Amino acid sequence: MPKPPKQVFVCNQARPPNHPRGSCQGKGGNEILQAFWGQLQARNLWEKFAVTNSGCLGPCDSGPNVLVYPEGIMYGGVTKEDVAAIIDEHLLGDQVVERLKVPESVW
Amino acid sequence: MPKPPKQVFVCNQARPPNHPRGSCQGKGGNEILQAFWGQLQARNLWEKFAVTNSGCLGPCDSGPNVLVYPEGIMYGGVTKEDVAAIIDEHLLGDQVVERLKVPESVW
C-alpha cells in the first residue's frame, strides 16, 4: 500500500448504553465507515485516499466525528448521507466541507 | 480538546490466532499504545500531541505500525521500548526516527 494522498479516520469508538459521553459508534460510526469503504471500492478510489477506523478522537459531543489528514480537518455530526460530499468536495476536490467542519473551539 | 500539533495513530487491529496476515495487536500493539498514553500523561504532553488507537493501517507485515500526522510518517516494527524515541525525537524534536521508518515501497 503506497502512502495515500489523504487519509480519513472515522471514529468508531463504542461505549456502554447510557454512558454519559455517548459514543460515535452509538451515533452511527459503523454506517459512516461502511459508506466510506463502500464508495472507495465502488468508485475505485484507492489511489486517492485511505479510510481507517479509529478510537476516540476527542470531541465526543460533536460526533460522529471524521478526521481528514494531512490537513487535520475534523468533521462532526456526520451522517452516511454526508459521505459523498466529503469524498467529492474534500478528498477529490480539495475543498473543505464548511457546513460539517467542527468549530475551532472544539478542534 | 484543541487541535493537537501532531497526532499519533497506533494500529491495534486484532485478528484470530494463526490468521495469515497476523495483526498489530498480536505483535504488541496494546503495549505500544499504553506506553504512548502512559508517557503522555506522566510527562503532561497533552498540548504537544494526541494518541489514538486505530484499525488496520495497511502494511501488516511491517507491524506493529505507528503513523504520525500531519507529516504522514509510518514507523514499523515498533516496540514499547521505541516509544520514548518517537516522542522525544519526532513528536517533540521534529526529527524523523529514521531507523524505525518503513521503506518507501511500503508506505
mmCIF file with all atom_site columns, C-alpha atoms in Angstrom:
data_model
loop_
_atom_site.group_PDB
_atom_site.id
_atom_site.type_symbol
_atom_site.label_atom_id
_atom_site.label_alt_id
_atom_site.label_comp_id
_atom_site.label_asym_id
_atom_site.label_entity_id
_atom_site.label_seq_id
_atom_site.pdbx_PDB_ins_code
_atom_site.Cartn_x
_atom_site.Cartn_y
_atom_site.Cartn_z
_atom_site.occupancy
_atom_site.B_iso_or_equiv
_atom_site.pdbx_formal_charge
_atom_site.auth_seq_id
_atom_site.auth_comp_id
_atom_site.auth_asym_id
_atom_site.auth_atom_id
_atom_site.pdbx_PDB_model_num
ATOM 1   C CA . MET A 1 1   ? 0.000   0.000   0.000  1.00 0.00 ? 1   MET A CA 1
ATOM 2   C CA . PRO A 1 2   ? 1.653   3.232   -1.108 1.00 0.00 ? 2   PRO A CA 1
ATOM 3   C CA . LYS A 1 3   ? 1.228   6.303   1.060  1.00 0.00 ? 3   LYS A CA 1
ATOM 4   C CA . PRO A 1 4   ? -2.185  7.778   0.222  1.00 0.00 ? 4   PRO A CA 1
ATOM 5   C CA . PRO A 1 5   ? -2.503  11.488  -0.604 1.00 0.00 ? 5   PRO A CA 1
ATOM 6   C CA . LYS A 1 6   ? -5.194  11.781  2.054  1.00 0.00 ? 6   LYS A CA 1
ATOM 7   C CA . GLN A 1 7   ? -6.328  9.601   4.928  1.00 0.00 ? 7   GLN A CA 1
ATOM 8   C CA . VAL A 1 8   ? -9.738  9.598   6.567  1.00 0.00 ? 8   VAL A CA 1
ATOM 9   C CA . PHE A 1 9   ? -10.139 8.457   10.164 1.00 0.00 ? 9   PHE A CA 1
ATOM 10  C CA . VAL A 1 10  ? -13.696 7.562   11.121 1.00 0.00 ? 10  VAL A CA 1
ATOM 11  C CA . CYS A 1 11  ? -14.275 7.334   14.857 1.00 0.00 ? 11  CYS A CA 1
ATOM 12  C CA . ASN A 1 12  ? -15.987 4.105   15.729 1.00 0.00 ? 12  ASN A CA 1
ATOM 13  C CA . GLN A 1 13  ? -15.457 4.218   19.476 1.00 0.00 ? 13  GLN A CA 1
ATOM 14  C CA . ALA A 1 14  ? -18.045 2.167   21.400 1.00 0.00 ? 14  ALA A CA 1
ATOM 15  C CA . ARG A 1 15  ? -19.272 2.773   24.946 1.00 0.00 ? 15  ARG A CA 1
ATOM 16  C CA . PRO A 1 16  ? -21.889 1.014   27.080 1.00 0.00 ? 16  PRO A CA 1
ATOM 17  C CA . PRO A 1 17  ? -25.530 2.077   26.686 1.00 0.00 ? 17  PRO A CA 1
ATOM 18  C CA . ASN A 1 18  ? -26.350 5.242   28.688 1.00 0.00 ? 18  ASN A CA 1
ATOM 19  C CA . HIS A 1 19  ? -22.690 6.153   29.120 1.00 0.00 ? 19  HIS A CA 1
ATOM 20  C CA . PRO A 1 20  ? -22.664 9.913   29.772 1.00 0.00 ? 20  PRO A CA 1
ATOM 21  C CA . ARG A 1 21  ? -20.250 10.678  26.926 1.00 0.00 ? 21  ARG A CA 1
ATOM 22  C CA . GLY A 1 22  ? -22.193 8.641   24.387 1.00 0.00 ? 22  GLY A CA 1
ATOM 23  C CA . SER A 1 23  ? -20.060 7.324   21.533 1.00 0.00 ? 23  SER A CA 1
ATOM 24  C CA . CYS A 1 24  ? -19.529 7.757   17.821 1.00 0.00 ? 24  CYS A CA 1
ATOM 25  C CA . GLN A 1 25  ? -20.394 4.111   17.248 1.00 0.00 ? 25  GLN A CA 1
ATOM 26  C CA . GLY A 1 26  ? -23.641 4.617   19.125 1.00 0.00 ? 26  GLY A CA 1
ATOM 27  C CA . LYS A 1 27  ? -24.417 7.554   16.840 1.00 0.00 ? 27  LYS A CA 1
ATOM 28  C CA . GLY A 1 28  ? -23.780 5.777   13.553 1.00 0.00 ? 28  GLY A CA 1
ATOM 29  C CA . GLY A 1 29  ? -19.997 5.425   13.254 1.00 0.00 ? 29  GLY A CA 1
ATOM 30  C CA . ASN A 1 30  ? -20.276 1.998   11.692 1.00 0.00 ? 30  ASN A CA 1
ATOM 31  C CA . GLU A 1 31  ? -22.638 3.183   8.970  1.00 0.00 ? 31  GLU A CA 1
ATOM 32  C CA . ILE A 1 32  ? -20.338 6.073   8.108  1.00 0.00 ? 32  ILE A CA 1
ATOM 33  C CA . LEU A 1 33  ? -17.339 3.793   7.946  1.00 0.00 ? 33  LEU A CA 1
ATOM 34  C CA . GLN A 1 34  ? -19.152 1.347   5.698  1.00 0.00 ? 34  GLN A CA 1
ATOM 35  C CA . ALA A 1 35  ? -20.276 4.204   3.441  1.00 0.00 ? 35  ALA A CA 1
ATOM 36  C CA . PHE A 1 36  ? -16.660 5.403   3.041  1.00 0.00 ? 36  PHE A CA 1
ATOM 37  C CA . TRP A 1 37  ? -15.334 1.903   2.405  1.00 0.00 ? 37  TRP A CA 1
ATOM 38  C CA . GLY A 1 38  ? -18.221 1.171   0.050  1.00 0.00 ? 38  GLY A CA 1
ATOM 39  C CA . GLN A 1 39  ? -17.581 4.235   -2.103 1.00 0.00 ? 39  GLN A CA 1
ATOM 40  C CA . LEU A 1 40  ? -13.830 3.701   -2.009 1.00 0.00 ? 40  LEU A CA 1
ATOM 41  C CA . GLN A 1 41  ? -14.362 0.290   -3.527 1.00 0.00 ? 41  GLN A CA 1
ATOM 42  C CA . ALA A 1 42  ? -17.295 1.031   -5.848 1.00 0.00 ? 42  ALA A CA 1
ATOM 43  C CA . ARG A 1 43  ? -15.595 4.094   -7.319 1.00 0.00 ? 43  ARG A CA 1
ATOM 44  C CA . ASN A 1 44  ? -12.090 2.608   -7.310 1.00 0.00 ? 44  ASN A CA 1
ATOM 45  C CA . LEU A 1 45  ? -10.579 5.492   -5.375 1.00 0.00 ? 45  LEU A CA 1
ATOM 46  C CA . TRP A 1 46  ? -7.752  3.538   -3.728 1.00 0.00 ? 46  TRP A CA 1
ATOM 47  C CA . GLU A 1 47  ? -5.093  5.870   -5.087 1.00 0.00 ? 47  GLU A CA 1
ATOM 48  C CA . LYS A 1 48  ? -6.890  8.976   -3.851 1.00 0.00 ? 48  LYS A CA 1
ATOM 49  C CA . PHE A 1 49  ? -7.379  8.285   -0.148 1.00 0.00 ? 49  PHE A CA 1
ATOM 50  C CA . ALA A 1 50  ? -7.377  5.647   2.587  1.00 0.00 ? 50  ALA A CA 1
ATOM 51  C CA . VAL A 1 51  ? -10.115 5.092   5.169  1.00 0.00 ? 51  VAL A CA 1
ATOM 52  C CA . THR A 1 52  ? -9.289  3.834   8.656  1.00 0.00 ? 52  THR A CA 1
ATOM 53  C CA . ASN A 1 53  ? -11.477 3.240   11.688 1.00 0.00 ? 53  ASN A CA 1
ATOM 54  C CA . SER A 1 54  ? -10.195 4.832   14.852 1.00 0.00 ? 54  SER A CA 1
ATOM 55  C CA . GLY A 1 55  ? -10.753 5.036   18.571 1.00 0.00 ? 55  GLY A CA 1
ATOM 56  C CA . CYS A 1 56  ? -11.887 8.203   20.310 1.00 0.00 ? 56  CYS A CA 1
ATOM 57  C CA . LEU A 1 57  ? -10.807 11.390  18.544 1.00 0.00 ? 57  LEU A CA 1
ATOM 58  C CA . GLY A 1 58  ? -11.667 13.615  21.478 1.00 0.00 ? 58  GLY A CA 1
ATOM 59  C CA . PRO A 1 59  ? -14.771 15.762  20.953 1.00 0.00 ? 59  PRO A CA 1
ATOM 60  C CA . CYS A 1 60  ? -17.405 13.088  21.637 1.00 0.00 ? 60  CYS A CA 1
ATOM 61  C CA . ASP A 1 61  ? -20.233 15.625  21.912 1.00 0.00 ? 61  ASP A CA 1
ATOM 62  C CA . SER A 1 62  ? -19.681 16.597  18.282 1.00 0.00 ? 62  SER A CA 1
ATOM 63  C CA . GLY A 1 63  ? -19.744 13.039  16.973 1.00 0.00 ? 63  GLY A CA 1
ATOM 64  C CA . PRO A 1 64  ? -19.911 11.099  14.856 1.00 0.00 ? 64  PRO A CA 1
ATOM 65  C CA . ASN A 1 65  ? -16.500 12.517  14.031 1.00 0.00 ? 65  ASN A CA 1
ATOM 66  C CA . VAL A 1 66  ? -14.460 12.143  10.859 1.00 0.00 ? 66  VAL A CA 1
ATOM 67  C CA . LEU A 1 67  ? -10.887 13.447  10.656 1.00 0.00 ? 67  LEU A CA 1
ATOM 68  C CA . VAL A 1 68  ? -9.011  14.084  7.411  1.00 0.00 ? 68  VAL A CA 1
ATOM 69  C CA . TYR A 1 69  ? -5.218  14.228  7.245  1.00 0.00 ? 69  TYR A CA 1
ATOM 70  C CA . PRO A 1 70  ? -2.765  15.671  6.300  1.00 0.00 ? 70  PRO A CA 1
ATOM 71  C CA . GLU A 1 71  ? -4.955  18.785  6.588  1.00 0.00 ? 71  GLU A CA 1
ATOM 72  C CA . GLY A 1 72  ? -6.200  17.915  10.079 1.00 0.00 ? 72  GLY A CA 1
ATOM 73  C CA . ILE A 1 73  ? -9.808  18.857  9.341  1.00 0.00 ? 73  ILE A CA 1
ATOM 74  C CA . MET A 1 74  ? -12.389 17.485  11.779 1.00 0.00 ? 74  MET A CA 1
ATOM 75  C CA . TYR A 1 75  ? -15.978 16.973  10.663 1.00 0.00 ? 75  TYR A CA 1
ATOM 76  C CA . GLY A 1 76  ? -18.708 16.488  13.247 1.00 0.00 ? 76  GLY A CA 1
ATOM 77  C CA . GLY A 1 77  ? -22.287 15.287  13.283 1.00 0.00 ? 77  GLY A CA 1
ATOM 78  C CA . VAL A 1 78  ? -21.542 13.335  10.128 1.00 0.00 ? 78  VAL A CA 1
ATOM 79  C CA . THR A 1 79  ? -24.173 11.020  8.669  1.00 0.00 ? 79  THR A CA 1
ATOM 80  C CA . LYS A 1 80  ? -23.809 8.376   5.998  1.00 0.00 ? 80  LYS A CA 1
ATOM 81  C CA . GLU A 1 81  ? -25.550 10.816  3.643  1.00 0.00 ? 81  GLU A CA 1
ATOM 82  C CA . ASP A 1 82  ? -22.659 13.276  4.104  1.00 0.00 ? 82  ASP A CA 1
ATOM 83  C CA . VAL A 1 83  ? -20.005 10.814  2.974  1.00 0.00 ? 83  VAL A CA 1
ATOM 84  C CA . ALA A 1 84  ? -20.347 11.559  -0.744 1.00 0.00 ? 84  ALA A CA 1
ATOM 85  C CA . ALA A 1 85  ? -19.874 15.300  -0.092 1.00 0.00 ? 85  ALA A CA 1
ATOM 86  C CA . ILE A 1 86  ? -16.712 14.701  1.948  1.00 0.00 ? 86  ILE A CA 1
ATOM 87  C CA . ILE A 1 87  ? -15.353 12.474  -0.808 1.00 0.00 ? 87  ILE A CA 1
ATOM 88  C CA . ASP A 1 88  ? -16.299 14.673  -3.763 1.00 0.00 ? 88  ASP A CA 1
ATOM 89  C CA . GLU A 1 89  ? -15.637 18.091  -2.278 1.00 0.00 ? 89  GLU A CA 1
ATOM 90  C CA . HIS A 1 90  ? -12.711 17.486  0.059  1.00 0.00 ? 90  HIS A CA 1
ATOM 91  C CA . LEU A 1 91  ? -10.940 14.229  -0.772 1.00 0.00 ? 91  LEU A CA 1
ATOM 92  C CA . LEU A 1 92  ? -11.186 14.649  -4.536 1.00 0.00 ? 92  LEU A CA 1
ATOM 93  C CA . GLY A 1 93  ? -11.793 18.387  -4.880 1.00 0.00 ? 93  GLY A CA 1
ATOM 94  C CA . ASP A 1 94  ? -9.598  19.722  -2.074 1.00 0.00 ? 94  ASP A CA 1
ATOM 95  C CA . GLN A 1 95  ? -12.346 21.998  -0.753 1.00 0.00 ? 95  GLN A CA 1
ATOM 96  C CA . VAL A 1 96  ? -13.225 21.723  2.937  1.00 0.00 ? 96  VAL A CA 1
ATOM 97  C CA . VAL A 1 97  ? -16.914 20.974  3.548  1.00 0.00 ? 97  VAL A CA 1
ATOM 98  C CA . GLU A 1 98  ? -17.520 24.015  5.739  1.00 0.00 ? 98  GLU A CA 1
ATOM 99  C CA . ARG A 1 99  ? -21.033 23.014  6.826  1.00 0.00 ? 99  ARG A CA 1
ATOM 100 C CA . LEU A 1 100 ? -19.671 19.877  8.516  1.00 0.00 ? 100 LEU A CA 1
ATOM 101 C CA . LYS A 1 101 ? -16.480 21.278  9.994  1.00 0.00 ? 101 LYS A CA 1
ATOM 102 C CA . VAL A 1 102 ? -16.463 21.470  13.792 1.00 0.00 ? 102 VAL A CA 1
ATOM 103 C CA . PRO A 1 103 ? -15.918 24.921  15.348 1.00 0.00 ? 103 PRO A CA 1
ATOM 104 C CA . GLU A 1 104 ? -12.374 25.957  16.208 1.00 0.00 ? 104 GLU A CA 1
ATOM 105 C CA . SER A 1 105 ? -13.298 25.850  19.888 1.00 0.00 ? 105 SER A CA 1
ATOM 106 C CA . VAL A 1 106 ? -13.838 22.097  19.500 1.00 0.00 ? 106 VAL A CA 1
ATOM 107 C CA . TRP A 1 107 ? -10.760 21.254  17.396 1.00 0.00 ? 107 TRP A CA 1
ATOM 108 C CA . MET B 1 1   ? -9.784  19.299  23.070 1.00 0.00 ? 1   MET B CA 1
ATOM 109 C CA . PRO B 1 2   ? -7.927  21.778  20.885 1.00 0.00 ? 2   PRO B CA 1
ATOM 110 C CA . LYS B 1 3   ? -6.393  20.547  17.653 1.00 0.00 ? 3   LYS B CA 1
ATOM 111 C CA . PRO B 1 4   ? -3.063  18.929  18.565 1.00 0.00 ? 4   PRO B CA 1
ATOM 112 C CA . PRO B 1 5   ? 0.106   19.917  16.686 1.00 0.00 ? 5   PRO B CA 1
ATOM 113 C CA . LYS B 1 6   ? 0.744   16.242  15.991 1.00 0.00 ? 6   LYS B CA 1
ATOM 114 C CA . GLN B 1 7   ? -1.362  13.104  16.190 1.00 0.00 ? 7   GLN B CA 1
ATOM 115 C CA . VAL B 1 8   ? -0.102  9.561   16.597 1.00 0.00 ? 8   VAL B CA 1
ATOM 116 C CA . PHE B 1 9   ? -2.165  6.634   15.359 1.00 0.00 ? 9   PHE B CA 1
ATOM 117 C CA . VAL B 1 10  ? -1.190  3.287   16.856 1.00 0.00 ? 10  VAL B CA 1
ATOM 118 C CA . CYS B 1 11  ? -2.565  0.294   14.978 1.00 0.00 ? 11  CYS B CA 1
ATOM 119 C CA . ASN B 1 12  ? -4.255  -2.075  17.354 1.00 0.00 ? 12  ASN B CA 1
ATOM 120 C CA . GLN B 1 13  ? -6.013  -4.243  14.795 1.00 0.00 ? 13  GLN B CA 1
ATOM 121 C CA . ALA B 1 14  ? -6.798  -7.732  16.098 1.00 0.00 ? 14  ALA B CA 1
ATOM 122 C CA . ARG B 1 15  ? -7.132  -10.912 14.043 1.00 0.00 ? 15  ARG B CA 1
ATOM 123 C CA . PRO B 1 16  ? -7.768  -14.533 15.018 1.00 0.00 ? 16  PRO B CA 1
ATOM 124 C CA . PRO B 1 17  ? -4.790  -16.671 16.043 1.00 0.00 ? 17  PRO B CA 1
ATOM 125 C CA . ASN B 1 18  ? -2.894  -18.072 13.031 1.00 0.00 ? 18  ASN B CA 1
ATOM 126 C CA . HIS B 1 19  ? -4.510  -15.603 10.635 1.00 0.00 ? 19  HIS B CA 1
ATOM 127 C CA . PRO B 1 20  ? -2.104  -15.382 7.655  1.00 0.00 ? 20  PRO B CA 1
ATOM 128 C CA . ARG B 1 21  ? -1.769  -11.594 7.883  1.00 0.00 ? 21  ARG B CA 1
ATOM 129 C CA . GLY B 1 22  ? -1.058  -11.591 11.605 1.00 0.00 ? 22  GLY B CA 1
ATOM 130 C CA . SER B 1 23  ? -2.031  -8.368  13.333 1.00 0.00 ? 23  SER B CA 1
ATOM 131 C CA . CYS B 1 24  ? -0.500  -5.389  15.076 1.00 0.00 ? 24  CYS B CA 1
ATOM 132 C CA . GLN B 1 25  ? -2.368  -6.236  18.260 1.00 0.00 ? 25  GLN B CA 1
ATOM 133 C CA . GLY B 1 26  ? -0.940  -9.752  18.135 1.00 0.00 ? 26  GLY B CA 1
ATOM 134 C CA . LYS B 1 27  ? 2.533   -8.235  17.820 1.00 0.00 ? 27  LYS B CA 1
ATOM 135 C CA . GLY B 1 28  ? 2.271   -5.842  20.764 1.00 0.00 ? 28  GLY B CA 1
ATOM 136 C CA . GLY B 1 29  ? 0.001   -3.012  19.616 1.00 0.00 ? 29  GLY B CA 1
ATOM 137 C CA . ASN B 1 30  ? -1.642  -2.740  23.016 1.00 0.00 ? 30  ASN B CA 1
ATOM 138 C CA . GLU B 1 31  ? 1.661   -2.376  24.838 1.00 0.00 ? 31  GLU B CA 1
ATOM 139 C CA . ILE B 1 32  ? 2.769   0.357   22.444 1.00 0.00 ? 32  ILE B CA 1
ATOM 140 C CA . LEU B 1 33  ? -0.496  2.212   22.856 1.00 0.00 ? 33  LEU B CA 1
ATOM 141 C CA . GLN B 1 34  ? -0.274  2.018   26.627 1.00 0.00 ? 34  GLN B CA 1
ATOM 142 C CA . ALA B 1 35  ? 3.325   3.243   26.507 1.00 0.00 ? 35  ALA B CA 1
ATOM 143 C CA . PHE B 1 36  ? 2.280   6.290   24.446 1.00 0.00 ? 36  PHE B CA 1
ATOM 144 C CA . TRP B 1 37  ? -0.684  7.062   26.683 1.00 0.00 ? 37  TRP B CA 1
ATOM 145 C CA . GLY B 1 38  ? 1.399   6.485   29.791 1.00 0.00 ? 38  GLY B CA 1
ATOM 146 C CA . GLN B 1 39  ? 4.118   8.926   28.753 1.00 0.00 ? 39  GLN B CA 1
ATOM 147 C CA . LEU B 1 40  ? 1.568   11.457  27.502 1.00 0.00 ? 40  LEU B CA 1
ATOM 148 C CA . GLN B 1 41  ? 0.070   11.519  30.963 1.00 0.00 ? 41  GLN B CA 1
ATOM 149 C CA . ALA B 1 42  ? 3.220   11.134  33.070 1.00 0.00 ? 42  ALA B CA 1
ATOM 150 C CA . ARG B 1 43  ? 5.048   13.881  31.167 1.00 0.00 ? 43  ARG B CA 1
ATOM 151 C CA . ASN B 1 44  ? 1.990   16.110  30.739 1.00 0.00 ? 44  ASN B CA 1
ATOM 152 C CA . LEU B 1 45  ? 2.373   16.373  26.978 1.00 0.00 ? 45  LEU B CA 1
ATOM 153 C CA . TRP B 1 46  ? -1.300  16.940  26.143 1.00 0.00 ? 46  TRP B CA 1
ATOM 154 C CA . GLU B 1 47  ? -0.591  20.152  24.286 1.00 0.00 ? 47  GLU B CA 1
ATOM 155 C CA . LYS B 1 48  ? 2.138   18.566  22.167 1.00 0.00 ? 48  LYS B CA 1
ATOM 156 C CA . PHE B 1 49  ? 0.401   15.575  20.593 1.00 0.00 ? 49  PHE B CA 1
ATOM 157 C CA . ALA B 1 50  ? -2.606  13.270  20.720 1.00 0.00 ? 50  ALA B CA 1
ATOM 158 C CA . VAL B 1 51  ? -2.521  9.463   20.661 1.00 0.00 ? 51  VAL B CA 1
ATOM 159 C CA . THR B 1 52  ? -5.319  7.458   19.057 1.00 0.00 ? 52  THR B CA 1
ATOM 160 C CA . ASN B 1 53  ? -5.765  3.742   18.537 1.00 0.00 ? 53  ASN B CA 1
ATOM 161 C CA . SER B 1 54  ? -6.662  2.766   15.006 1.00 0.00 ? 54  SER B CA 1
ATOM 162 C CA . GLY B 1 55  ? -7.736  -0.115  12.847 1.00 0.00 ? 55  GLY B CA 1
ATOM 163 C CA . CYS B 1 56  ? -5.556  -1.559  10.096 1.00 0.00 ? 56  CYS B CA 1
ATOM 164 C CA . LEU B 1 57  ? -3.168  0.971   8.561  1.00 0.00 ? 57  LEU B CA 1
ATOM 165 C CA . GLY B 1 58  ? -2.284  -1.236  5.612  1.00 0.00 ? 58  GLY B CA 1
ATOM 166 C CA . PRO B 1 59  ? 1.208   -2.741  5.763  1.00 0.00 ? 59  PRO B CA 1
ATOM 167 C CA . CYS B 1 60  ? 0.523   -5.553  8.248  1.00 0.00 ? 60  CYS B CA 1
ATOM 168 C CA . ASP B 1 61  ? 3.820   -7.305  7.520  1.00 0.00 ? 61  ASP B CA 1
ATOM 169 C CA . SER B 1 62  ? 5.692   -4.277  8.834  1.00 0.00 ? 62  SER B CA 1
ATOM 170 C CA . GLY B 1 63  ? 3.728   -4.052  12.067 1.00 0.00 ? 63  GLY B CA 1
ATOM 171 C CA . PRO B 1 64  ? 3.318   -3.066  14.744 1.00 0.00 ? 64  PRO B CA 1
ATOM 172 C CA . ASN B 1 65  ? 2.733   0.179   12.874 1.00 0.00 ? 65  ASN B CA 1
ATOM 173 C CA . VAL B 1 66  ? 2.606   3.718   14.216 1.00 0.00 ? 66  VAL B CA 1
ATOM 174 C CA . LEU B 1 67  ? 1.602   6.625   11.972 1.00 0.00 ? 67  LEU B CA 1
ATOM 175 C CA . VAL B 1 68  ? 2.331   10.282  12.733 1.00 0.00 ? 68  VAL B CA 1
ATOM 176 C CA . TYR B 1 69  ? 0.357   13.120  11.166 1.00 0.00 ? 69  TYR B CA 1
ATOM 177 C CA . PRO B 1 70  ? 0.381   15.766  9.779  1.00 0.00 ? 70  PRO B CA 1
ATOM 178 C CA . GLU B 1 71  ? 3.719   14.548  8.369  1.00 0.00 ? 71  GLU B CA 1
ATOM 179 C CA . GLY B 1 72  ? 2.361   11.145  7.351  1.00 0.00 ? 72  GLY B CA 1
ATOM 180 C CA . ILE B 1 73  ? 5.387   9.231   8.644  1.00 0.00 ? 73  ILE B CA 1
ATOM 181 C CA . MET B 1 74  ? 4.880   5.490   9.169  1.00 0.00 ? 74  MET B CA 1
ATOM 182 C CA . TYR B 1 75  ? 7.002   3.610   11.659 1.00 0.00 ? 75  TYR B CA 1
ATOM 183 C CA . GLY B 1 76  ? 7.133   -0.185  11.562 1.00 0.00 ? 76  GLY B CA 1
ATOM 184 C CA . GLY B 1 77  ? 8.313   -2.969  13.838 1.00 0.00 ? 77  GLY B CA 1
ATOM 185 C CA . VAL B 1 78  ? 7.792   -0.626  16.767 1.00 0.00 ? 78  VAL B CA 1
ATOM 186 C CA . THR B 1 79  ? 8.224   -1.920  20.315 1.00 0.00 ? 79  THR B CA 1
ATOM 187 C CA . LYS B 1 80  ? 7.240   -0.297  23.576 1.00 0.00 ? 80  LYS B CA 1
ATOM 188 C CA . GLU B 1 81  ? 10.937  0.481   24.081 1.00 0.00 ? 81  GLU B CA 1
ATOM 189 C CA . ASP B 1 82  ? 10.863  2.660   20.932 1.00 0.00 ? 82  ASP B CA 1
ATOM 190 C CA . VAL B 1 83  ? 8.074   4.897   22.183 1.00 0.00 ? 83  VAL B CA 1
ATOM 191 C CA . ALA B 1 84  ? 10.325  7.317   24.080 1.00 0.00 ? 84  ALA B CA 1
ATOM 192 C CA . ALA B 1 85  ? 12.450  7.861   20.954 1.00 0.00 ? 85  ALA B CA 1
ATOM 193 C CA . ILE B 1 86  ? 9.394   8.619   18.813 1.00 0.00 ? 86  ILE B CA 1
ATOM 194 C CA . ILE B 1 87  ? 8.169   11.073  21.435 1.00 0.00 ? 87  ILE B CA 1
ATOM 195 C CA . ASP B 1 88  ? 11.500  12.785  22.123 1.00 0.00 ? 88  ASP B CA 1
ATOM 196 C CA . GLU B 1 89  ? 12.956  12.845  18.628 1.00 0.00 ? 89  GLU B CA 1
ATOM 197 C CA . HIS B 1 90  ? 9.895   13.239  16.431 1.00 0.00 ? 90  HIS B CA 1
ATOM 198 C CA . LEU B 1 91  ? 6.919   14.499  18.403 1.00 0.00 ? 91  LEU B CA 1
ATOM 199 C CA . LEU B 1 92  ? 8.890   16.957  20.500 1.00 0.00 ? 92  LEU B CA 1
ATOM 200 C CA . GLY B 1 93  ? 12.047  17.398  18.421 1.00 0.00 ? 93  GLY B CA 1
ATOM 201 C CA . ASP B 1 94  ? 10.603  17.287  14.901 1.00 0.00 ? 94  ASP B CA 1
ATOM 202 C CA . GLN B 1 95  ? 13.238  14.817  13.680 1.00 0.00 ? 95  GLN B CA 1
ATOM 203 C CA . VAL B 1 96  ? 12.016  11.649  11.991 1.00 0.00 ? 96  VAL B CA 1
ATOM 204 C CA . VAL B 1 97  ? 13.327  8.465   13.664 1.00 0.00 ? 97  VAL B CA 1
ATOM 205 C CA . GLU B 1 98  ? 14.925  7.078   10.517 1.00 0.00 ? 98  GLU B CA 1
ATOM 206 C CA . ARG B 1 99  ? 15.762  3.645   11.974 1.00 0.00 ? 99  ARG B CA 1
ATOM 207 C CA . LEU B 1 100 ? 12.052  2.940   12.533 1.00 0.00 ? 100 LEU B CA 1
ATOM 208 C CA . LYS B 1 101 ? 10.625  4.453   9.362  1.00 0.00 ? 101 LYS B CA 1
ATOM 209 C CA . VAL B 1 102 ? 9.188   1.907   6.928  1.00 0.00 ? 102 VAL B CA 1
ATOM 210 C CA . PRO B 1 103 ? 10.694  1.846   3.418  1.00 0.00 ? 103 PRO B CA 1
ATOM 211 C CA . GLU B 1 104 ? 9.065   3.968   0.719  1.00 0.00 ? 104 GLU B CA 1
ATOM 212 C CA . SER B 1 105 ? 7.999   0.784   -1.063 1.00 0.00 ? 105 SER B CA 1
ATOM 213 C CA . VAL B 1 106 ? 5.795   0.016   1.950  1.00 0.00 ? 106 VAL B CA 1
ATOM 214 C CA . TRP B 1 107 ? 4.306   3.500   2.528  1.00 0.00 ? 107 TRP B CA 1
#
